[in-house]
Amino acid sequence: MFWNEKIETIDRADLNKLQLEKLKKALEAAASTPFYKKLFNDNGVDVSKVTTLEHLKDLPFTTKHDLRLSYPDGMVAVPRTDIVRLHASSGTTGKSTVIFYTWKDLSDWADLIARSMMATGTTKDDVFQNMMGYGLFTGGLGLHYGAERLGCLVIPSSTGNSLKQMELMKDFSTTVIHITPSYAMHLVEVIKENGVNPHDLSVKKAYLGAEPYSEGVKKKIEEQWGLEAYNSYGLSEMNGPGVAFECVHKNGMHLWEDFYIMEIINPETGENLPDGEEGELVLTHINRAAMPIIRYRTRDLTRIMPEKCACGRTHRRIERIKGRTDDMLIVGGVNVFPSQIETVLMNVPEVGNNYQIVLDRHNNLDRIHVRVELYSKMFEGDIKALDALKKKIVERLKALITVNPKIEFLEPGSLPPSTGKAVRVIDKREI
Amino acid sequence: MPQQVSVFAENRPGKIDRLTAVLEKNNINIRAITISDSGDYGIIKLLLDKPVEGCNALKEEGIAATLKSIVAVKVSDRPGGLHKASSVLARNDINVEDAYGFTIRESDLAVFVFQVKDAQKTEKILREEGFTVLNDNELYYL
């Protein structure tokens, strides 16, 4: 089943031609933005000289740091009046990474999602319950509009409130869910506790995303729910979800090459690697007018699977994401950098410079513990003052990283000394 | 004005042992001890014969400790004894934040020790009402 058979099964030669045309346009648009104008100038890049796809690898990379530097709109290539939406993810130093979209960008994105969903066999007859966060995060709204484009009945139930989720599933015969793997594991337990056999529900498919998980967890979710789970890949810099999606054969994710040019590089040297070799995924967005991004370093490790897929789609697949080349943590679907937590702690005068971040899972939900040593200078002698300090730290962290950490005070000297490469993050979660 | 030492301690075995070892080594006597628990951690409050030395000794060992002013009032060791003092506090709208009491050997007196926002004002009110408020040395060497 195809949403757009012509483009999904396009001949490779024609696809390359299309990519080159779109790349030229994207480069021209990028060169008009303050950020890329300077980047191209500094690196002696003349975009009019890019005449083959091969030339792309001579262009400089774009990083998350660049996106922060160009905050709020240094990479915008269209007049402000043409922009109809923005999405944002939290940034390492307090500034967010913001992505802008024109009406057509959003419409094209919805199309891409509809294409992805249909590749898994979902049609307009399906009832789609979207249990991802709505808001600045791209996961909720991204799939929402794509499912509407496809013609599904969309239930925008967002995150949390498990009993309500269950009720909606039962009352409206939900057939497809979009959910983080950790919440899927949690929700299925709630359903069982309420005397419902998950296999009796009409849910047949789950789109898992927003956080890393193993094939083992995926299998477990499939068994416990009695459904087929599909891996999806996306990042807000490249729109959000729908960059790559598994088809019904569930063997790697088709990366939609009419929207994105993918490269795999050696993360240390920046050199391009041949298809099939594992490295860092680099993406160029060639289908977004408001904000073209050239050679974006995703920090995600994967490899390209160049073999033909039995589904007939010619867009190459990438393997499930193996890990990251930076220290980014994903907690309950939210991206968190340890440096963000450190910035907050260092700005609370009572707190020493020794801290530790511990991640674990309770009832299948991610928890983040921030362990801080308590010194005499910050100790006022009673529980009330400690509770107030705790609250202050939690509120500041919540404001910056939107997750709710548990603060633990420790006696001085409990943590390894902060010199050198102290292990600041302990991840006890089983992936 | 008397003071007691507040100590931060994780809620784990061996935490009191660590404190008492430091105090013993420094020849400091404990007159009273209370522990309040807040789940993961607790606050140990110590009434010491030498609170300043005791607090410094604990800090030198890397323990989070601080001095807090307290009010110590004598009450009679019979039914209604504490009630007389607490009535005065209530009438004067003084909130007791943290307290304990003990009796004195071979006498009919008891001591009520507590923390309040304004210790000086509280002492003055109690004195005006005819109570005996203990000063540091009176309390430490009862």
CSV table of C-alpha atoms in Angstrom, one decimal, chain A:
chain,number,residue,atom,x,y,z
A,1,MET,CA,0.0,0.0,0.0
A,2,PHE,CA,1.4,3.3,-1.0
A,3,TRP,CA,0.4,6.9,-0.2
A,4,ASN,CA,2.3,8.2,-3.2
A,5,GLU,CA,3.5,5.2,-5.2
A,6,LYS,CA,5.3,7.3,-7.8
A,7,ILE,CA,7.6,9.0,-5.4
A,8,GLU,CA,7.9,6.0,-3.0
A,9,THR,CA,9.1,3.7,-5.8
A,10,ILE,CA,10.9,6.3,-7.8
A,11,ASP,CA,13.8,5.0,-9.9
A,12,ARG,CA,17.2,5.7,-8.1
A,13,ALA,CA,18.5,7.8,-11.0
A,14,ASP,CA,15.3,9.9,-11.0
A,15,LEU,CA,15.5,10.2,-7.2
A,16,ASN,CA,19.1,11.5,-7.5
A,17,LYS,CA,18.0,14.0,-10.1
A,18,LEU,CA,15.2,15.2,-7.9
A,19,GLN,CA,17.5,15.4,-4.9
A,20,LEU,CA,20.0,17.6,-6.8
A,21,GLU,CA,17.3,20.0,-8.0
A,22,LYS,CA,15.9,20.3,-4.4
A,23,LEU,CA,19.4,20.6,-2.9
A,24,LYS,CA,20.3,23.5,-5.2
A,25,LYS,CA,17.2,25.3,-4.1
A,26,ALA,CA,17.8,24.6,-0.5
A,27,LEU,CA,21.4,25.8,-0.7
A,28,GLU,CA,20.3,29.0,-2.4
A,29,ALA,CA,17.7,29.6,0.3
A,30,ALA,CA,20.2,28.8,3.1
A,31,ALA,CA,22.7,31.2,1.6
A,32,SER,CA,20.2,34.0,2.1
A,33,THR,CA,20.1,33.5,5.9
A,34,PRO,CA,22.5,35.3,8.2
A,35,PHE,CA,23.9,32.1,9.6
A,36,TYR,CA,24.7,30.3,6.4
A,37,LYS,CA,25.8,33.4,4.6
A,38,LYS,CA,28.6,33.8,7.2
A,39,LEU,CA,29.3,30.0,7.3
A,40,PHE,CA,29.6,29.8,3.5
A,41,ASN,CA,31.7,32.9,3.3
A,42,ASP,CA,34.0,31.8,6.1
A,43,ASN,CA,34.5,28.4,4.3
A,44,GLY,CA,34.8,29.8,0.8
A,45,VAL,CA,31.6,28.0,-0.4
A,46,ASP,CA,30.0,29.2,-3.5
A,47,VAL,CA,26.6,27.5,-3.7
A,48,SER,CA,26.2,28.1,-7.4
A,49,LYS,CA,29.2,25.8,-7.9
A,50,VAL,CA,27.3,22.8,-6.4
A,51,THR,CA,26.3,21.0,-9.5
A,52,THR,CA,26.3,17.3,-8.3
A,53,LEU,CA,25.3,15.5,-5.2
A,54,GLU,CA,28.9,14.6,-4.7
A,55,HIS,CA,29.7,18.3,-4.0
A,56,LEU,CA,27.6,18.2,-0.9
A,57,LYS,CA,30.3,16.5,1.1
A,58,ASP,CA,32.6,19.5,0.6
A,59,LEU,CA,30.2,21.7,2.5
A,60,PRO,CA,30.6,22.4,6.2
A,61,PHE,CA,28.5,20.7,8.8
A,62,THR,CA,25.8,22.3,10.9
A,63,THR,CA,25.6,21.3,14.6
A,64,LYS,CA,23.2,21.8,17.4
A,65,HIS,CA,25.6,24.4,18.8
A,66,ASP,CA,25.1,26.3,15.5
A,67,LEU,CA,21.3,26.2,16.0
A,68,ARG,CA,21.7,27.7,19.4
A,69,LEU,CA,24.1,30.4,18.2
A,70,SER,CA,21.5,31.4,15.5
A,71,TYR,CA,18.7,31.6,18.1
A,72,PRO,CA,16.0,32.8,17.7
A,73,ASP,CA,15.8,33.1,13.9
A,74,GLY,CA,19.3,33.3,12.3
A,75,MET,CA,18.6,30.4,10.0
A,76,VAL,CA,15.2,31.6,8.8
A,77,ALA,CA,15.0,31.9,5.0
A,78,VAL,CA,11.5,33.4,4.5
A,79,PRO,CA,9.8,36.6,5.7
A,80,ARG,CA,8.3,36.3,9.2
A,81,THR,CA,4.8,36.6,7.8
A,82,ASP,CA,5.2,33.3,5.9
A,83,ILE,CA,6.0,31.4,9.0
A,84,VAL,CA,2.9,29.7,10.6
A,85,ARG,CA,4.4,27.6,13.4
A,86,LEU,CA,7.5,26.9,15.5
A,87,HIS,CA,8.6,24.0,17.5
A,88,ALA,CA,11.4,23.9,20.1
A,89,SER,CA,13.5,21.5,22.1
A,90,SER,CA,15.4,22.5,25.2
A,91,GLY,CA,18.9,23.7,24.7
A,92,THR,CA,22.0,23.0,26.7
A,93,THR,CA,22.6,26.5,28.0
A,94,GLY,CA,19.0,27.5,28.6
A,95,LYS,CA,18.3,28.6,25.0
A,96,SER,CA,16.0,26.4,23.0
A,97,THR,CA,16.6,25.0,19.6
A,98,VAL,CA,13.8,26.5,17.5
A,99,ILE,CA,12.5,25.2,14.2
A,100,PHE,CA,10.2,27.2,11.9
A,101,TYR,CA,7.7,26.1,9.3
A,102,THR,CA,5.7,27.7,6.6
A,103,TRP,CA,2.2,26.5,5.8
A,104,LYS,CA,3.6,24.4,2.9
A,105,ASP,CA,6.3,23.0,5.1
A,106,LEU,CA,3.7,21.7,7.6
A,107,SER,CA,1.5,20.4,4.8
A,108,ASP,CA,4.5,18.5,3.2
A,109,TRP,CA,5.4,17.2,6.7
A,110,ALA,CA,1.8,15.9,7.2
A,111,ASP,CA,2.1,14.2,3.8
A,112,LEU,CA,5.3,12.5,4.8
A,113,ILE,CA,3.7,11.2,8.0
A,114,ALA,CA,0.7,10.0,6.1
A,115,ARG,CA,3.1,8.2,3.7
A,116,SER,CA,5.0,6.7,6.8
A,117,MET,CA,1.8,5.5,8.4
A,118,MET,CA,0.4,4.0,5.2
A,119,ALA,CA,3.7,2.1,4.8
A,120,THR,CA,2.8,0.2,8.0
A,121,GLY,CA,-0.6,-0.6,6.6
A,122,THR,CA,-2.6,2.1,8.4
A,123,THR,CA,-5.5,3.6,6.4
A,124,LYS,CA,-8.3,6.1,6.8
A,125,ASP,CA,-10.4,3.3,8.4
A,126,ASP,CA,-8.1,3.3,11.4
A,127,VAL,CA,-8.6,5.0,14.8
A,128,PHE,CA,-5.3,6.7,15.9
A,129,GLN,CA,-4.7,7.5,19.5
A,130,ASN,CA,-1.8,9.9,19.8
A,131,MET,CA,-0.2,9.5,23.3
A,132,MET,CA,2.7,11.8,22.7
A,133,GLY,CA,3.1,15.2,24.2
A,134,TYR,CA,1.4,18.0,22.3
A,135,GLY,CA,3.1,21.4,22.4
A,136,LEU,CA,6.6,22.6,21.6
A,137,PHE,CA,7.7,18.9,21.2
A,138,THR,CA,7.2,17.7,17.6
A,139,GLY,CA,6.0,14.2,18.5
A,140,GLY,CA,2.4,15.1,19.2
A,141,LEU,CA,1.4,17.6,16.6
A,142,GLY,CA,3.6,15.9,13.9
A,143,LEU,CA,1.8,12.6,13.9
A,144,HIS,CA,-1.5,14.3,14.6
A,145,TYR,CA,-1.7,16.2,11.3
A,146,GLY,CA,-0.2,13.3,9.4
A,147,ALA,CA,-2.9,10.9,10.7
A,148,GLU,CA,-5.6,13.5,9.8
A,149,ARG,CA,-4.1,13.8,6.3
A,150,LEU,CA,-4.4,10.1,6.0
A,151,GLY,CA,-8.0,10.3,7.1
A,152,CYS,CA,-7.8,8.4,10.4
A,153,LEU,CA,-10.1,9.2,13.3
A,154,VAL,CA,-7.5,11.0,15.5
A,155,ILE,CA,-7.8,10.9,19.3
A,156,PRO,CA,-5.4,13.6,20.6
A,157,SER,CA,-5.1,12.1,24.1
A,158,SER,CA,-1.5,13.3,24.6
A,159,THR,CA,0.5,11.9,27.5
A,160,GLY,CA,-0.5,10.6,31.0
A,161,ASN,CA,-3.9,9.9,32.6
A,162,SER,CA,-3.7,6.1,32.0
A,163,LEU,CA,-7.3,5.3,33.0
A,164,LYS,CA,-8.6,7.9,30.5
A,165,GLN,CA,-6.3,6.4,27.8
A,166,MET,CA,-7.7,3.0,28.5
A,167,GLU,CA,-11.3,4.2,28.4
A,168,LEU,CA,-10.8,6.0,25.1
A,169,MET,CA,-9.2,2.9,23.6
A,170,LYS,CA,-12.2,0.8,24.6
A,171,ASP,CA,-14.9,3.2,23.8
A,172,PHE,CA,-13.6,4.3,20.4
A,173,SER,CA,-12.0,1.0,19.3
A,174,THR,CA,-8.5,2.5,18.9
A,175,THR,CA,-6.5,0.5,16.3
A,176,VAL,CA,-3.2,2.4,16.2
A,177,ILE,CA,-1.3,4.1,19.0
A,178,HIS,CA,1.7,6.4,19.0
A,179,ILE,CA,3.6,6.1,22.3
A,180,THR,CA,7.0,6.1,24.0
A,181,PRO,CA,8.2,2.6,24.7
A,182,SER,CA,8.5,3.3,28.4
A,183,TYR,CA,4.9,4.5,28.6
A,184,ALA,CA,3.7,1.5,26.5
A,185,MET,CA,5.2,-0.8,29.2
A,186,HIS,CA,3.6,1.2,32.0
A,187,LEU,CA,0.2,1.5,30.4
A,188,VAL,CA,-0.2,-2.1,29.6
A,189,GLU,CA,0.3,-2.9,33.3
A,190,VAL,CA,-2.4,-0.4,34.3
A,191,ILE,CA,-4.7,-2.0,31.8
A,192,LYS,CA,-4.1,-5.4,33.3
A,193,GLU,CA,-4.5,-4.1,36.8
A,194,ASN,CA,-8.0,-2.9,35.8
A,195,GLY,CA,-9.0,-6.4,34.8
A,196,VAL,CA,-8.8,-5.8,31.0
A,197,ASN,CA,-6.8,-8.3,28.8
A,198,PRO,CA,-4.8,-6.0,26.5
A,199,HIS,CA,-5.2,-8.7,23.8
A,200,ASP,CA,-9.0,-8.1,23.9
A,201,LEU,CA,-8.5,-4.4,22.9
A,202,SER,CA,-8.7,-3.5,19.2
A,203,VAL,CA,-5.2,-2.0,19.2
A,204,LYS,CA,-3.2,-3.6,16.4
A,205,LYS,CA,-0.3,-1.3,15.8
A,206,ALA,CA,2.0,0.9,17.9
A,207,TYR,CA,4.4,3.5,16.7
A,208,LEU,CA,7.3,3.7,19.1
A,209,GLY,CA,9.6,6.7,19.3
A,210,ALA,CA,11.1,9.6,21.1
A,211,GLU,CA,13.5,7.5,23.2
A,212,PRO,CA,16.0,4.7,22.7
A,213,TYR,CA,14.9,1.1,23.3
A,214,SER,CA,16.1,-2.4,22.4
A,215,GLU,CA,14.5,-5.0,20.1
A,216,GLY,CA,13.9,-6.9,23.3
A,217,VAL,CA,11.7,-4.2,24.7
A,218,LYS,CA,9.9,-3.9,21.4
A,219,LYS,CA,9.2,-7.6,21.4
A,220,LYS,CA,7.9,-7.4,25.0
A,221,ILE,CA,5.6,-4.6,24.0
A,222,GLU,CA,4.3,-6.6,21.1
A,223,GLU,CA,3.7,-9.7,23.2
A,224,GLN,CA,2.1,-7.9,26.1
A,225,TRP,CA,-0.2,-5.7,24.1
A,226,GLY,CA,-0.8,-8.2,21.3
A,227,LEU,CA,0.1,-5.8,18.5
A,228,GLU,CA,2.8,-5.0,15.9
A,229,ALA,CA,5.2,-2.3,16.9
A,230,TYR,CA,7.0,-0.1,14.4
A,231,ASN,CA,10.2,1.8,14.9
A,232,SER,CA,10.1,5.5,13.8
A,233,TYR,CA,12.9,8.0,13.6
A,234,GLY,CA,12.9,11.8,13.6
A,235,LEU,CA,14.4,14.8,15.2
A,236,SER,CA,13.0,18.3,15.5
A,237,GLU,CA,15.8,19.8,13.4
A,238,MET,CA,14.5,17.7,10.5
A,239,ASN,CA,10.8,18.5,11.2
A,240,GLY,CA,10.2,15.9,13.9
A,241,PRO,CA,8.9,12.4,13.5
A,242,GLY,CA,8.5,10.9,10.0
A,243,VAL,CA,12.1,11.2,8.8
A,244,ALA,CA,12.4,7.4,8.6
A,245,PHE,CA,9.8,4.8,9.3
A,246,GLU,CA,9.6,1.0,9.2
A,247,CYS,CA,7.3,-0.5,6.6
A,248,VAL,CA,5.3,-3.7,7.1
A,249,HIS,CA,8.5,-5.8,6.7
A,250,LYS,CA,9.9,-4.2,9.8
A,251,ASN,CA,13.5,-4.6,8.8
A,252,GLY,CA,15.1,-1.1,9.0
A,253,MET,CA,13.5,2.3,8.5
A,254,HIS,CA,13.0,3.8,5.1
A,255,LEU,CA,14.5,7.3,5.2
A,256,TRP,CA,12.5,9.5,2.9
A,257,GLU,CA,15.1,10.6,0.4
A,258,ASP,CA,13.0,13.0,-1.5
A,259,PHE,CA,13.0,15.2,1.7
A,260,TYR,CA,16.4,14.4,3.2
A,261,ILE,CA,19.8,13.6,1.8
A,262,MET,CA,21.6,11.2,4.2
A,263,GLU,CA,25.2,10.6,4.7
A,264,ILE,CA,27.1,8.5,7.2
A,265,ILE,CA,30.3,9.9,8.5
A,266,ASN,CA,33.1,8.9,10.9
A,267,PRO,CA,32.2,11.0,13.9
A,268,GLU,CA,35.8,11.6,14.7
A,269,THR,CA,37.2,12.6,11.4
A,270,GLY,CA,34.0,13.8,9.6
A,271,GLU,CA,34.9,11.7,6.6
A,272,ASN,CA,32.1,10.1,4.6
A,273,LEU,CA,31.7,6.3,5.0
A,274,PRO,CA,30.4,3.9,2.3
A,275,ASP,CA,26.8,2.4,2.5
A,276,GLY,CA,26.6,-0.4,5.1
A,277,GLU,CA,29.3,1.0,7.4
A,278,GLU,CA,28.2,2.2,10.8
A,279,GLY,CA,28.8,5.9,11.7
A,280,GLU,CA,27.0,9.1,12.5
A,281,LEU,CA,24.0,10.0,10.5
A,282,VAL,CA,24.2,13.4,8.8
A,283,LEU,CA,21.0,14.9,7.2
A,284,THR,CA,20.3,17.7,4.8
A,285,HIS,CA,16.8,19.0,4.7
A,286,ILE,CA,15.9,19.7,1.1
A,287,ASN,CA,12.2,20.2,1.6
A,288,ARG,CA,11.7,23.0,4.1
A,289,ALA,CA,11.3,26.6,2.9
A,290,ALA,CA,11.3,28.3,6.3
A,291,MET,CA,14.5,26.8,7.6
A,292,PRO,CA,16.8,24.8,5.3
A,293,ILE,CA,19.5,22.9,7.3
A,294,ILE,CA,22.6,21.6,5.5
A,295,ARG,CA,24.6,18.6,6.6
A,296,TYR,CA,23.2,18.4,10.2
A,297,ARG,CA,25.1,16.2,12.5
A,298,THR,CA,22.4,14.2,14.2
A,299,ARG,CA,24.8,12.6,16.7
A,300,ASP,CA,22.9,9.4,16.1
A,301,LEU,CA,24.8,6.2,15.2
A,302,THR,CA,23.4,3.9,12.5
A,303,ARG,CA,24.2,2.5,9.1
A,304,ILE,CA,22.6,2.6,5.7
A,305,MET,CA,21.0,-0.6,4.5
A,306,PRO,CA,21.4,-0.3,0.7
A,307,GLU,CA,19.7,-3.6,-0.2
A,308,LYS,CA,16.3,-3.5,-1.9
A,309,CYS,CA,13.3,-3.9,0.4
A,310,ALA,CA,10.6,-6.4,-0.4
A,311,CYS,CA,7.9,-3.6,-0.1
A,312,GLY,CA,9.1,-2.1,-3.4
A,313,ARG,CA,10.1,1.3,-1.9
A,314,THR,CA,13.3,2.5,-3.4
A,315,HIS,CA,14.2,4.9,-0.5
A,316,ARG,CA,17.1,3.3,1.4
A,317,ARG,CA,16.7,2.1,5.0
A,318,ILE,CA,18.7,2.9,8.1
A,319,GLU,CA,19.2,0.5,10.9
A,320,ARG,CA,17.7,1.1,14.3
A,321,ILE,CA,19.7,3.8,16.2
A,322,LYS,CA,22.6,2.2,18.0
A,323,GLY,CA,23.5,5.1,20.3
A,324,ARG,CA,24.8,8.6,20.3
A,325,THR,CA,28.1,10.3,19.8
A,326,ASP,CA,27.5,12.9,22.6
A,327,ASP,CA,26.3,12.7,26.2
A,328,MET,CA,22.7,13.5,25.5
A,329,LEU,CA,20.3,11.5,27.7
A,330,ILE,CA,16.7,10.8,26.8
A,331,VAL,CA,14.5,10.7,29.9
A,332,GLY,CA,10.8,9.9,29.4
A,333,GLY,CA,11.1,11.1,25.8
A,334,VAL,CA,12.7,14.4,26.7
A,335,ASN,CA,16.3,15.2,25.6
A,336,VAL,CA,18.5,16.2,28.5
A,337,PHE,CA,22.2,17.1,28.5
A,338,PRO,CA,24.1,16.7,31.8
A,339,SER,CA,25.5,20.2,31.3
A,340,GLN,CA,21.9,21.6,31.6
A,341,ILE,CA,21.6,20.1,35.0
A,342,GLU,CA,25.0,21.3,36.0
A,343,THR,CA,24.2,24.9,34.8
A,344,VAL,CA,21.1,24.9,37.1
A,345,LEU,CA,23.0,23.4,40.1
A,346,MET,CA,25.9,25.9,39.8
A,347,ASN,CA,23.4,28.7,39.9
A,348,VAL,CA,22.0,27.6,43.3
A,349,PRO,CA,24.5,29.1,45.7
A,350,GLU,CA,23.9,26.6,48.5
A,351,VAL,CA,24.9,23.7,46.3
A,352,GLY,CA,28.4,22.4,46.1
A,353,ASN,CA,30.1,21.5,42.8
A,354,ASN,CA,29.8,17.8,43.4
A,355,TYR,CA,26.7,16.2,42.0
A,356,GLN,CA,25.6,13.0,40.3
A,357,ILE,CA,22.8,12.1,37.9
A,358,VAL,CA,21.2,8.7,38.3
A,359,LEU,CA,18.6,7.4,35.9
A,360,ASP,CA,16.4,4.5,36.7
A,361,ARG,CA,13.0,3.1,35.8
A,362,HIS,CA,10.1,2.7,38.3
A,363,ASN,CA,6.9,1.0,37.1
A,364,ASN,CA,8.5,1.3,33.6
A,365,LEU,CA,8.7,5.0,33.8
A,366,ASP,CA,12.0,6.8,33.6
A,367,ARG,CA,13.1,8.7,36.7
A,368,ILE,CA,15.9,11.1,37.1
A,369,HIS,CA,17.6,11.5,40.5
A,370,VAL,CA,20.0,14.4,41.1
A,371,ARG,CA,22.3,13.7,44.0
A,372,VAL,CA,23.9,16.7,45.7
A,373,GLU,CA,26.3,16.8,48.5
A,374,LEU,CA,25.1,18.9,51.4
A,375,TYR,CA,27.7,21.1,53.1
A,376,SER,CA,27.6,23.0,56.4
A,377,LYS,CA,27.4,26.3,54.5
A,378,MET,CA,24.1,25.4,52.9
A,379,PHE,CA,22.7,23.7,55.9
A,380,GLU,CA,20.3,25.7,58.0
A,381,GLY,CA,19.7,23.0,60.5
A,382,ASP,CA,16.1,22.0,59.9
A,383,ILE,CA,14.0,19.9,57.5
A,384,LYS,CA,11.9,22.9,56.5
A,385,ALA,CA,14.9,24.7,55.0
A,386,LEU,CA,16.1,21.5,53.3
A,387,ASP,CA,12.7,21.0,51.8
A,388,ALA,CA,12.6,24.6,50.5
A,389,LEU,CA,16.1,24.1,49.0
A,390,LYS,CA,14.9,20.9,47.3
A,391,LYS,CA,11.9,22.7,45.9
A,392,LYS,CA,14.0,25.5,44.6
A,393,ILE,CA,16.3,23.1,42.7
A,394,VAL,CA,13.4,21.1,41.4
A,395,GLU,CA,11.6,24.1,40.1
A,396,ARG,CA,14.6,25.5,38.3
A,397,LEU,CA,15.4,22.1,36.7
A,398,LYS,CA,11.8,21.7,35.7
A,399,ALA,CA,11.7,25.1,34.0
A,400,LEU,CA,14.8,24.2,32.0
A,401,ILE,CA,14.5,20.5,31.1
A,402,THR,CA,10.8,19.9,31.7
A,403,VAL,CA,11.4,16.6,33.6
A,404,ASN,CA,10.6,16.3,37.2
A,405,PRO,CA,13.8,15.2,39.0
A,406,LYS,CA,14.1,13.7,42.5
A,407,ILE,CA,16.7,15.6,44.6
A,408,GLU,CA,18.7,13.5,47.0
A,409,PHE,CA,20.9,15.2,49.6
A,410,LEU,CA,24.0,13.3,50.5
A,411,GLU,CA,26.6,13.8,53.3
A,412,PRO,CA,29.8,15.5,52.2
A,413,GLY,CA,32.3,13.2,50.7
A,414,SER,CA,29.7,10.6,49.6
A,415,LEU,CA,30.3,11.2,45.9
A,416,PRO,CA,33.5,10.6,43.9
A,417,PRO,CA,35.6,13.8,43.8
A,418,SER,CA,34.8,16.2,41.0
A,419,THR,CA,38.3,16.3,39.6
A,420,GLY,CA,39.0,15.1,36.1
A,421,LYS,CA,36.5,12.9,34.4
A,422,ALA,CA,34.3,12.0,37.3
A,423,VAL,CA,31.4,9.8,36.3
A,424,ARG,CA,28.5,12.2,36.7
A,425,VAL,CA,25.8,10.1,35.1
A,426,ILE,CA,24.8,6.7,36.1
A,427,ASP,CA,22.2,5.1,33.9
A,428,LYS,CA,20.6,2.1,35.6
A,429,ARG,CA,17.9,1.7,33.0
A,430,GLU,CA,17.9,-1.5,31.0
A,431,ILE,CA,17.4,-0.6,27.4
